PDB file of C-alpha atoms in Angstrom:
ATOM      1  CA  UNK H  11       0.000   0.000   0.000  1.00  0.00           C
ATOM      2  CA  UNK H  12       2.840   2.399   0.810  1.00  0.00           C
ATOM      3  CA  UNK H  13       4.367   1.746  -2.618  1.00  0.00           C
ATOM      4  CA  UNK H  14       1.056   2.503  -4.354  1.00  0.00           C
ATOM      5  CA  UNK H  15       0.655   5.748  -2.381  1.00  0.00           C
ATOM      6  CA  UNK H  16       4.194   6.813  -3.276  1.00  0.00           C
ATOM      7  CA  UNK H  17       3.587   6.159  -6.969  1.00  0.00           C
ATOM      8  CA  UNK H  18       0.367   8.188  -6.850  1.00  0.00           C
ATOM      9  CA  UNK H  19       2.179  11.142  -5.278  1.00  0.00           C
ATOM     10  CA  UNK H  20       4.905  11.069  -7.914  1.00  0.00           C
ATOM     11  CA  UNK H  21       2.384  10.900 -10.757  1.00  0.00           C
ATOM     12  CA  UNK H  22       0.326  13.781  -9.360  1.00  0.00           C
ATOM     13  CA  UNK H  23       3.489  15.873  -9.036  1.00  0.00           C
ATOM     14  CA  UNK H  24       4.443  15.191 -12.661  1.00  0.00           C
ATOM     15  CA  UNK H  25       0.954  16.167 -13.870  1.00  0.00           C
ATOM     16  CA  UNK H  26       1.128  19.383 -11.839  1.00  0.00           C
ATOM     17  CA  UNK H  27       4.471  20.387 -13.373  1.00  0.00           C
ATOM     18  CA  UNK H  28       3.218  19.618 -16.884  1.00  0.00           C
ATOM     19  CA  UNK H  29       1.682  23.100 -17.282  1.00  0.00           C
ATOM     20  CA  UNK H  30       5.019  24.713 -16.580  1.00  0.00           C
ATOM     21  CA  UNK H  31       6.977  22.533 -18.993  1.00  0.00           C
ATOM     22  CA  UNK H  32       4.302  22.796 -21.710  1.00  0.00           C
ATOM     23  CA  UNK H  33       4.539  26.603 -21.651  1.00  0.00           C
ATOM     24  CA  UNK H  34       8.323  26.834 -21.875  1.00  0.00           C
ATOM     25  CA  UNK H  35       9.536  28.586 -25.038  1.00  0.00           C
ATOM     26  CA  UNK H  36      12.621  26.919 -26.452  1.00  0.00           C
ATOM     27  CA  UNK H  37      15.476  28.861 -28.038  1.00  0.00           C
ATOM     28  CA  UNK H  38      13.979  32.124 -26.770  1.00  0.00           C
ATOM     29  CA  UNK H  39      15.318  34.676 -24.305  1.00  0.00           C
ATOM     30  CA  UNK H  40      14.255  38.009 -22.813  1.00  0.00           C
ATOM     31  CA  UNK H  41      17.344  40.200 -22.662  1.00  0.00           C
ATOM     32  CA  UNK H  42      18.338  43.264 -20.697  1.00  0.00           C
ATOM     33  CA  UNK H  43      15.817  42.986 -17.850  1.00  0.00           C
ATOM     34  CA  UNK H  44      17.763  40.853 -15.376  1.00  0.00           C
ATOM     35  CA  UNK H  45      16.666  40.896 -11.744  1.00  0.00           C
ATOM     36  CA  UNK H  46      19.385  38.512 -10.588  1.00  0.00           C
ATOM     37  CA  UNK H  47      21.571  35.757 -12.058  1.00  0.00           C
ATOM     38  CA  UNK H  48      21.963  32.308 -10.476  1.00  0.00           C
ATOM     39  CA  UNK H  49      24.588  29.792 -11.709  1.00  0.00           C
ATOM     40  CA  UNK H  50      24.619  25.985 -11.390  1.00  0.00           C
ATOM     41  CA  UNK H  51      20.890  25.290 -10.940  1.00  0.00           C
ATOM     42  CA  UNK H  52      18.412  23.089 -12.778  1.00  0.00           C
ATOM     43  CA  UNK H  53      15.535  24.478 -14.914  1.00  0.00           C
ATOM     44  CA  UNK H  54      13.112  23.528 -12.131  1.00  0.00           C
ATOM     45  CA  UNK H  55      15.232  25.316  -9.517  1.00  0.00           C
ATOM     46  CA  UNK H  56      15.365  28.360 -11.800  1.00  0.00           C
ATOM     47  CA  UNK H  57      11.556  28.475 -11.993  1.00  0.00           C
ATOM     48  CA  UNK H  58      11.316  28.085  -8.212  1.00  0.00           C
ATOM     49  CA  UNK H  59      13.802  30.914  -7.615  1.00  0.00           C
ATOM     50  CA  UNK H  60      11.540  33.147  -9.716  1.00  0.00           C
ATOM     51  CA  UNK H  61       8.399  32.081  -7.877  1.00  0.00           C
ATOM     52  CA  UNK H  62       9.716  32.995  -4.419  1.00  0.00           C
ATOM     53  CA  UNK H  63      10.767  36.493  -5.557  1.00  0.00           C
ATOM     54  CA  UNK H  64       7.885  38.965  -5.741  1.00  0.00           C
ATOM     55  CA  UNK H  65       9.738  41.102  -8.300  1.00  0.00           C
ATOM     56  CA  UNK H  66      10.361  38.231 -10.745  1.00  0.00           C
ATOM     57  CA  UNK H  67       8.002  37.933 -13.737  1.00  0.00           C
ATOM     58  CA  UNK H  68       9.897  35.472 -15.953  1.00  0.00           C
ATOM     59  CA  UNK H  69      13.170  33.564 -16.322  1.00  0.00           C
ATOM     60  CA  UNK H  70      15.754  32.511 -18.914  1.00  0.00           C
ATOM     61  CA  UNK H  71      17.700  29.263 -18.614  1.00  0.00           C
ATOM     62  CA  UNK H  72      20.780  28.189 -20.585  1.00  0.00           C
ATOM     63  CA  UNK H  73      20.953  24.400 -20.630  1.00  0.00           C
ATOM     64  CA  UNK H  74      24.570  24.040 -21.723  1.00  0.00           C
ATOM     65  CA  UNK H  75      25.863  26.234 -18.862  1.00  0.00           C
ATOM     66  CA  UNK H  76      23.155  25.361 -16.267  1.00  0.00           C
ATOM     67  CA  UNK H  77      22.716  29.108 -15.896  1.00  0.00           C
ATOM     68  CA  UNK H  78      19.596  30.949 -14.690  1.00  0.00           C
ATOM     69  CA  UNK H  79      18.522  34.565 -15.321  1.00  0.00           C
ATOM     70  CA  UNK H  80      15.514  35.959 -13.443  1.00  0.00           C
ATOM     71  CA  UNK H  81      13.738  38.867 -15.142  1.00  0.00           C
ATOM     72  CA  UNK H  82      11.752  41.773 -13.697  1.00  0.00           C
ATOM     73  CA  UNK H  83       9.767  41.967 -16.962  1.00  0.00           C
ATOM     74  CA  UNK H  84       8.046  39.490 -19.283  1.00  0.00           C
ATOM     75  CA  UNK H  85       6.975  39.259 -22.923  1.00  0.00           C
ATOM     76  CA  UNK H  86       3.429  40.220 -21.870  1.00  0.00           C
ATOM     77  CA  UNK H  87       4.610  43.782 -21.245  1.00  0.00           C
ATOM     78  CA  UNK H  88       4.377  46.190 -24.175  1.00  0.00           C
ATOM     79  CA  UNK H  89       7.629  46.640 -26.140  1.00  0.00           C
ATOM     80  CA  UNK H  90       9.261  43.633 -24.415  1.00  0.00           C
ATOM     81  CA  UNK H  91      10.216  41.184 -27.172  1.00  0.00           C
ATOM     82  CA  UNK H  92      11.795  37.724 -26.986  1.00  0.00           C
ATOM     83  CA  UNK H  93      14.862  37.150 -29.143  1.00  0.00           C
ATOM     84  CA  UNK H  94      15.943  33.966 -30.906  1.00  0.00           C
ATOM     85  CA  UNK H  95      18.708  32.484 -28.731  1.00  0.00           C
ATOM     86  CA  UNK H  96      19.929  28.939 -29.394  1.00  0.00           C
ATOM     87  CA  UNK H  97      20.103  26.795 -26.270  1.00  0.00           C
ATOM     88  CA  UNK H  98      18.039  29.114 -24.062  1.00  0.00           C
ATOM     89  CA  UNK H  99      14.666  28.377 -22.487  1.00  0.00           C
ATOM     90  CA  UNK H 100      12.165  31.082 -21.530  1.00  0.00           C
ATOM     91  CA  UNK H 101       9.340  30.713 -19.003  1.00  0.00           C
ATOM     92  CA  UNK H 102       6.821  32.977 -17.284  1.00  0.00           C
ATOM     93  CA  UNK H 103       6.182  33.052 -13.552  1.00  0.00           C
ATOM     94  CA  UNK H 104       2.435  32.354 -13.709  1.00  0.00           C
ATOM     95  CA  UNK H 105       2.955  28.947 -15.313  1.00  0.00           C
ATOM     96  CA  UNK H 106       4.914  27.682 -12.299  1.00  0.00           C
ATOM     97  CA  UNK H 107       2.679  28.710  -9.394  1.00  0.00           C
ATOM     98  CA  UNK H 108       2.487  25.066  -8.272  1.00  0.00           C
ATOM     99  CA  UNK H 109       6.071  25.424  -6.991  1.00  0.00           C
ATOM    100  CA  UNK H 110       5.031  28.009  -4.412  1.00  0.00           C
ATOM    101  CA  UNK H 111       5.249  26.474  -0.940  1.00  0.00           C
ATOM    102  CA  UNK H 112       2.339  26.867   1.457  1.00  0.00           C
ATOM    103  CA  UNK H 113       4.501  29.040   3.695  1.00  0.00           C
ATOM    104  CA  UNK H 114       5.114  31.522   0.872  1.00  0.00           C
ATOM    105  CA  UNK H 115       1.664  31.370  -0.703  1.00  0.00           C
ATOM    106  CA  UNK H 116       0.317  34.246   1.411  1.00  0.00           C
ATOM    107  CA  UNK H 117       3.564  36.120   1.984  1.00  0.00           C
ATOM    108  CA  UNK H 118       3.677  39.908   1.855  1.00  0.00           C
ATOM    109  CA  UNK H 119       7.253  40.151   0.589  1.00  0.00           C
ATOM    110  CA  UNK H 120       8.170  43.327  -1.251  1.00  0.00           C
ATOM    111  CA  UNK H 121       9.541  43.396  -4.798  1.00  0.00           C
ATOM    112  CA  UNK H 122      13.097  43.613  -3.461  1.00  0.00           C
ATOM    113  CA  UNK H 123      12.621  40.542  -1.246  1.00  0.00           C
ATOM    114  CA  UNK H 124      12.657  36.775  -1.467  1.00  0.00           C
ATOM    115  CA  UNK H 125      10.254  34.558   0.461  1.00  0.00           C
ATOM    116  CA  UNK H 126      11.939  31.949   2.623  1.00  0.00           C
ATOM    117  CA  UNK H 127       9.628  29.185   3.772  1.00  0.00           C
ATOM    118  CA  UNK H 128      11.333  26.347   5.611  1.00  0.00           C
ATOM    119  CA  UNK H 129      10.680  24.182   8.659  1.00  0.00           C
ATOM    120  CA  UNK H 130      12.686  26.432  10.961  1.00  0.00           C
ATOM    121  CA  UNK H 131      12.097  29.851   9.367  1.00  0.00           C
ATOM    122  CA  UNK H 132       9.364  31.656   7.478  1.00  0.00           C
ATOM    123  CA  UNK H 133       9.664  35.228   6.257  1.00  0.00           C
ATOM    124  CA  UNK H 134      11.203  37.605   3.720  1.00  0.00           C
ATOM    125  CA  UNK H 135      14.833  38.529   3.119  1.00  0.00           C
ATOM    126  CA  UNK H 136      16.363  41.222   0.911  1.00  0.00           C
ATOM    127  CA  UNK H 137      17.291  39.760  -2.448  1.00  0.00           C
ATOM    128  CA  UNK H 138      18.167  42.534  -4.916  1.00  0.00           C
ATOM    129  CA  UNK H 139      17.033  45.987  -6.073  1.00  0.00           C
ATOM    130  CA  UNK H 140      13.965  46.581  -8.259  1.00  0.00           C
ATOM    131  CA  UNK H 141      13.071  49.315 -10.813  1.00  0.00           C
ATOM    132  CA  UNK H 142       9.842  50.109  -8.947  1.00  0.00           C
ATOM    133  CA  UNK H 143      11.837  51.599  -6.046  1.00  0.00           C
ATOM    134  CA  UNK H 144      13.795  53.990  -8.283  1.00  0.00           C
ATOM    135  CA  UNK H 145      12.882  57.632  -7.686  1.00  0.00           C
ATOM    136  CA  UNK H 146      12.878  58.780 -11.311  1.00  0.00           C
ATOM    137  CA  UNK H 147      12.143  62.254 -12.612  1.00  0.00           C
ATOM    138  CA  UNK H 148       9.646  62.680 -15.496  1.00  0.00           C
ATOM    139  CA  UNK H 149      10.833  61.283 -18.841  1.00  0.00           C
ATOM    140  CA  UNK H 150      13.633  59.221 -17.210  1.00  0.00           C
ATOM    141  CA  UNK H 151      13.744  55.413 -17.315  1.00  0.00           C
ATOM    142  CA  UNK H 152      16.077  52.527 -16.487  1.00  0.00           C
ATOM    143  CA  UNK H 153      17.890  51.315 -19.589  1.00  0.00           C
ATOM    144  CA  UNK H 154      18.283  47.704 -20.665  1.00  0.00           C
ATOM    145  CA  UNK H 155      21.484  46.140 -19.386  1.00  0.00           C
ATOM    146  CA  UNK H 156      23.401  42.867 -19.279  1.00  0.00           C
ATOM    147  CA  UNK H 157      24.016  43.589 -15.602  1.00  0.00           C
ATOM    148  CA  UNK H 158      21.621  42.247 -12.954  1.00  0.00           C
ATOM    149  CA  UNK H 159      20.031  44.354 -10.215  1.00  0.00           C
ATOM    150  CA  UNK H 160      22.127  42.641  -7.536  1.00  0.00           C
ATOM    151  CA  UNK H 161      23.635  44.657  -4.690  1.00  0.00           C
ATOM    152  CA  UNK H 162      26.596  46.820  -5.665  1.00  0.00           C
ATOM    153  CA  UNK H 163      25.906  46.835  -9.407  1.00  0.00           C
ATOM    154  CA  UNK H 164      25.809  50.146 -11.264  1.00  0.00           C
ATOM    155  CA  UNK H 165      23.195  50.827 -13.941  1.00  0.00           C
ATOM    156  CA  UNK H 166      22.323  53.530 -16.416  1.00  0.00           C
ATOM    157  CA  UNK H 167      19.169  55.629 -16.567  1.00  0.00           C
ATOM    158  CA  UNK H 168      18.321  57.325 -19.850  1.00  0.00           C
ATOM    159  CA  UNK H 169      15.856  59.820 -21.262  1.00  0.00           C
ATOM    160  CA  UNK H 170      12.636  58.259 -22.516  1.00  0.00           C
ATOM    161  CA  UNK H 171      11.702  58.425 -26.185  1.00  0.00           C
ATOM    162  CA  UNK H 172      10.681  61.938 -27.173  1.00  0.00           C
ATOM    163  CA  UNK H 173      12.887  63.671 -24.602  1.00  0.00           C
ATOM    164  CA  UNK H 174      16.488  64.887 -24.361  1.00  0.00           C
ATOM    165  CA  UNK H 175      18.967  65.347 -21.457  1.00  0.00           C
ATOM    166  CA  UNK H 176      18.867  68.701 -19.685  1.00  0.00           C
ATOM    167  CA  UNK H 177      21.345  68.050 -16.862  1.00  0.00           C
ATOM    168  CA  UNK H 178      22.856  65.516 -14.453  1.00  0.00           C
ATOM    169  CA  UNK H 179      24.404  62.120 -15.182  1.00  0.00           C
ATOM    170  CA  UNK H 180      22.844  58.751 -15.890  1.00  0.00           C
ATOM    171  CA  UNK H 181      24.546  56.464 -13.339  1.00  0.00           C
ATOM    172  CA  UNK H 182      22.671  54.826 -10.472  1.00  0.00           C
ATOM    173  CA  UNK H 183      23.836  52.092  -8.091  1.00  0.00           C
ATOM    174  CA  UNK H 184      21.978  49.355  -6.206  1.00  0.00           C
ATOM    175  CA  UNK H 185      22.877  49.640  -2.516  1.00  0.00           C
ATOM    176  CA  UNK H 186      23.146  46.793   0.014  1.00  0.00           C
ATOM    177  CA  UNK H 187      19.828  47.734   1.649  1.00  0.00           C
ATOM    178  CA  UNK H 188      18.032  47.297  -1.714  1.00  0.00           C
ATOM    179  CA  UNK H 189      17.686  51.062  -2.225  1.00  0.00           C
ATOM    180  CA  UNK H 190      19.246  53.140  -4.993  1.00  0.00           C
ATOM    181  CA  UNK H 191      21.627  56.064  -5.085  1.00  0.00           C
ATOM    182  CA  UNK H 192      20.062  59.383  -6.109  1.00  0.00           C
ATOM    183  CA  UNK H 193      19.136  59.749  -9.777  1.00  0.00           C
ATOM    184  CA  UNK H 194      20.621  63.025 -11.033  1.00  0.00           C
ATOM    185  CA  UNK H 195      19.651  62.806 -14.697  1.00  0.00           C
ATOM    186  CA  UNK H 196      17.112  65.386 -15.867  1.00  0.00           C
ATOM    187  CA  UNK H 197      15.271  65.113 -19.172  1.00  0.00           C
ATOM    188  CA  UNK H 198      12.902  67.442 -20.958  1.00  0.00           C
ATOM    189  CA  UNK H 199      10.365  66.608 -23.622  1.00  0.00           C
ATOM    190  CA  UNK H 200      10.804  67.742 -27.188  1.00  0.00           C
ATOM    191  CA  UNK H 201       8.095  69.415 -29.201  1.00  0.00           C
ATOM    192  CA  UNK H 202       6.097  66.729 -31.021  1.00  0.00           C
ATOM    193  CA  UNK H 203       3.834  69.249 -32.714  1.00  0.00           C
ATOM    194  CA  UNK H 204       4.490  72.103 -35.154  1.00  0.00           C
ATOM    195  CA  UNK H 205       7.251  74.580 -34.396  1.00  0.00           C
ATOM    196  CA  UNK H 206       6.936  78.218 -35.406  1.00  0.00           C
ATOM    197  CA  UNK H 207       9.322  81.114 -34.897  1.00  0.00           C
ATOM    198  CA  UNK H 208       7.659  84.485 -34.415  1.00  0.00           C
ATOM    199  CA  UNK H 209       9.981  87.350 -33.657  1.00  0.00           C
ATOM    200  CA  UNK H 210      12.558  86.172 -31.128  1.00  0.00           C
ATOM    201  CA  UNK H 211      10.322  83.449 -29.696  1.00  0.00           C
ATOM    202  CA  UNK H 212       9.732  79.820 -30.638  1.00  0.00           C
ATOM    203  CA  UNK H 213       6.214  78.415 -30.363  1.00  0.00           C
ATOM    204  CA  UNK H 214       5.143  74.770 -30.250  1.00  0.00           C
ATOM    205  CA  UNK H 215       1.618  73.882 -31.389  1.00  0.00           C
ATOM    206  CA  UNK H 216       0.275  70.512 -30.255  1.00  0.00           C
ATOM    207  CA  UNK H 217      -3.034  69.061 -31.363  1.00  0.00           C
ATOM    208  CA  UNK H 218      -4.258  67.857 -27.980  1.00  0.00           C
ATOM    209  CA  UNK H 219      -7.259  68.586 -25.768  1.00  0.00           C
ATOM    210  CA  UNK H 220      -5.835  69.323 -22.310  1.00  0.00           C
ATOM    211  CA  UNK H 221      -6.994  71.193 -19.230  1.00  0.00           C
ATOM    212  CA  UNK H 222      -5.127  74.317 -18.180  1.00  0.00           C
ATOM    213  CA  UNK H 223      -3.203  72.493 -15.430  1.00  0.00           C
ATOM    214  CA  UNK H 224      -2.177  69.582 -17.702  1.00  0.00           C
ATOM    215  CA  UNK H 225      -1.207  71.975 -20.498  1.00  0.00           C
ATOM    216  CA  UNK H 226       0.950  73.933 -18.068  1.00  0.00           C
ATOM    217  CA  UNK H 227       2.619  70.709 -16.898  1.00  0.00           C
ATOM    218  CA  UNK H 228       3.251  69.620 -20.499  1.00  0.00           C
ATOM    219  CA  UNK H 229       4.881  72.953 -21.303  1.00  0.00           C
ATOM    220  CA  UNK H 230       7.024  72.675 -18.181  1.00  0.00           C
ATOM    221  CA  UNK H 231       8.302  69.270 -19.350  1.00  0.00           C
ATOM    222  CA  UNK H 232       9.310  70.943 -22.607  1.00  0.00           C
ATOM    223  CA  UNK H 233      11.325  73.471 -20.667  1.00  0.00           C
ATOM    224  CA  UNK H 234       8.862  76.137 -21.788  1.00  0.00           C
ATOM    225  CA  UNK H 235       5.931  78.167 -20.478  1.00  0.00           C
ATOM    226  CA  UNK H 236       2.253  78.082 -21.361  1.00  0.00           C
ATOM    227  CA  UNK H 237       1.649  80.964 -23.752  1.00  0.00           C
ATOM    228  CA  UNK H 238       0.413  84.315 -22.511  1.00  0.00           C
ATOM    229  CA  UNK H 239      -0.306  87.177 -24.882  1.00  0.00           C
ATOM    230  CA  UNK H 240       1.597  90.311 -23.892  1.00  0.00           C
ATOM    231  CA  UNK H 241       0.863  92.689 -26.776  1.00  0.00           C
ATOM    232  CA  UNK H 242      -1.709  93.235 -29.520  1.00  0.00           C
ATOM    233  CA  UNK H 243       1.069  92.756 -32.055  1.00  0.00           C
ATOM    234  CA  UNK H 244       1.876  89.306 -30.642  1.00  0.00           C
ATOM    235  CA  UNK H 245      -1.828  88.493 -30.598  1.00  0.00           C
ATOM    236  CA  UNK H 246      -2.129  89.369 -34.288  1.00  0.00           C
ATOM    237  CA  UNK H 247       0.957  87.423 -35.327  1.00  0.00           C
ATOM    238  CA  UNK H 248      -0.093  84.299 -33.433  1.00  0.00           C
ATOM    239  CA  UNK H 249      -3.673  84.505 -34.701  1.00  0.00           C
ATOM    240  CA  UNK H 250      -2.372  84.548 -38.278  1.00  0.00           C
ATOM    241  CA  UNK H 251      -0.198  81.489 -37.622  1.00  0.00           C
ATOM    242  CA  UNK H 252      -3.008  79.567 -35.962  1.00  0.00           C
ATOM    243  CA  UNK H 253      -5.443  80.267 -38.755  1.00  0.00           C
ATOM    244  CA  UNK H 254      -2.899  79.051 -41.290  1.00  0.00           C
ATOM    245  CA  UNK H 255      -2.512  75.767 -39.411  1.00  0.00           C
ATOM    246  CA  UNK H 256      -6.135  74.793 -39.043  1.00  0.00           C
ATOM    247  CA  UNK H 257      -9.570  76.204 -39.732  1.00  0.00           C
ATOM    248  CA  UNK H 258     -11.179  78.084 -36.850  1.00  0.00           C
ATOM    249  CA  UNK H 259     -14.735  77.131 -35.906  1.00  0.00           C
ATOM    250  CA  UNK H 260     -17.038  79.704 -34.318  1.00  0.00           C
ATOM    251  CA  UNK H 261     -19.652  78.592 -31.804  1.00  0.00           C
ATOM    252  CA  UNK H 262     -21.758  81.502 -30.555  1.00  0.00           C
ATOM    253  CA  UNK H 263     -19.516  83.927 -28.708  1.00  0.00           C
ATOM    254  CA  UNK H 264     -16.668  81.467 -28.189  1.00  0.00           C
ATOM    255  CA  UNK H 265     -14.278  80.099 -30.768  1.00  0.00           C
ATOM    256  CA  UNK H 266     -12.282  76.929 -30.253  1.00  0.00           C
ATOM    257  CA  UNK H 267      -9.060  75.957 -31.927  1.00  0.00           C
ATOM    258  CA  UNK H 268      -7.479  72.524 -31.487  1.00  0.00           C
ATOM    259  CA  UNK H 269      -3.868  73.255 -32.429  1.00  0.00           C
ATOM    260  CA  UNK H 270      -2.135  73.778 -29.092  1.00  0.00           C
ATOM    261  CA  UNK H 271      -1.378  71.805 -25.936  1.00  0.00           C
ATOM    262  CA  UNK H 272      -4.574  73.043 -24.323  1.00  0.00           C
ATOM    263  CA  UNK H 273      -7.933  74.516 -25.160  1.00  0.00           C
ATOM    264  CA  UNK H 274      -7.600  77.857 -26.920  1.00  0.00           C
ATOM    265  CA  UNK H 275     -10.465  80.139 -25.999  1.00  0.00           C
ATOM    266  CA  UNK H 276     -10.957  83.011 -28.426  1.00  0.00           C
ATOM    267  CA  UNK H 277     -13.145  85.718 -26.924  1.00  0.00           C
ATOM    268  CA  UNK H 278     -15.187  87.426 -29.623  1.00  0.00           C
ATOM    269  CA  UNK H 279     -15.598  91.203 -29.670  1.00  0.00           C
ATOM    270  CA  UNK H 280     -17.145  93.551 -32.225  1.00  0.00           C
ATOM    271  CA  UNK H 281     -13.799  94.600 -33.695  1.00  0.00           C
ATOM    272  CA  UNK H 282     -11.484  91.646 -33.262  1.00  0.00           C
ATOM    273  CA  UNK H 283     -10.763  88.275 -31.612  1.00  0.00           C
ATOM    274  CA  UNK H 284      -8.398  88.174 -28.666  1.00  0.00           C
ATOM    275  CA  UNK H 285      -6.555  84.849 -28.357  1.00  0.00           C
ATOM    276  CA  UNK H 286      -6.121  83.746 -24.750  1.00  0.00           C
ATOM    277  CA  UNK H 287      -4.228  80.505 -24.148  1.00  0.00           C
ATOM    278  CA  UNK H 288      -5.519  78.719 -21.073  1.00  0.00           C
TER     279      UNK H 288
END
């Protein structure tokens, strides 16, 4: 009877692991998003190491070198693409949930921690850094790297697409308490609309519907200011430019023009229209 029970347990375990093995992607790898790197482990151990880390979403495994890479991203995230890599195996965390021990199933470990569930200890221990704890300024992001987020490693932060550096440097280091050194890099957005030079000023027209507060914030990210009309001459020059960009529609006593980074309210008078940018 004991032999029969043992065989049943082994068979049930194999059936449970089948989902994980069936969803492995062979000769595929997710690069540049390494949480930590673990040498000399089996594919099953690699999956388990990912499961017990809250910040791990997927893993890569190189069979020939028995080498495991845990990733803080997965191919389900937009713009994250798997590459063809001979000898590598790629798997996602959710397909290996059966490896989670009962002690770790309801753990509240943070993304920088690893759950430890054993007979003599149950809790969380610091494991590595995580991008979610980086205090990044607007338009700044962590770049892809072949370096893991293990303690002591230095990484690079870069300006996001559509922005350019405006000060500071791009180096940041993972400290031994799983925090990061201060990010000094500053980035500002670039004008994605139509640029016009009027007099000694440069204007950026964006075709977006934004509230006053959001428009002001968008201009600030460009290193600019939300437009205010100072003179009648400036009002005339801008009105001519706006009308050349897009037709103006009149609705009662208010005109609306959708060619800037906010609503443009044009107050109608008997003699002329005064453009006020809100």
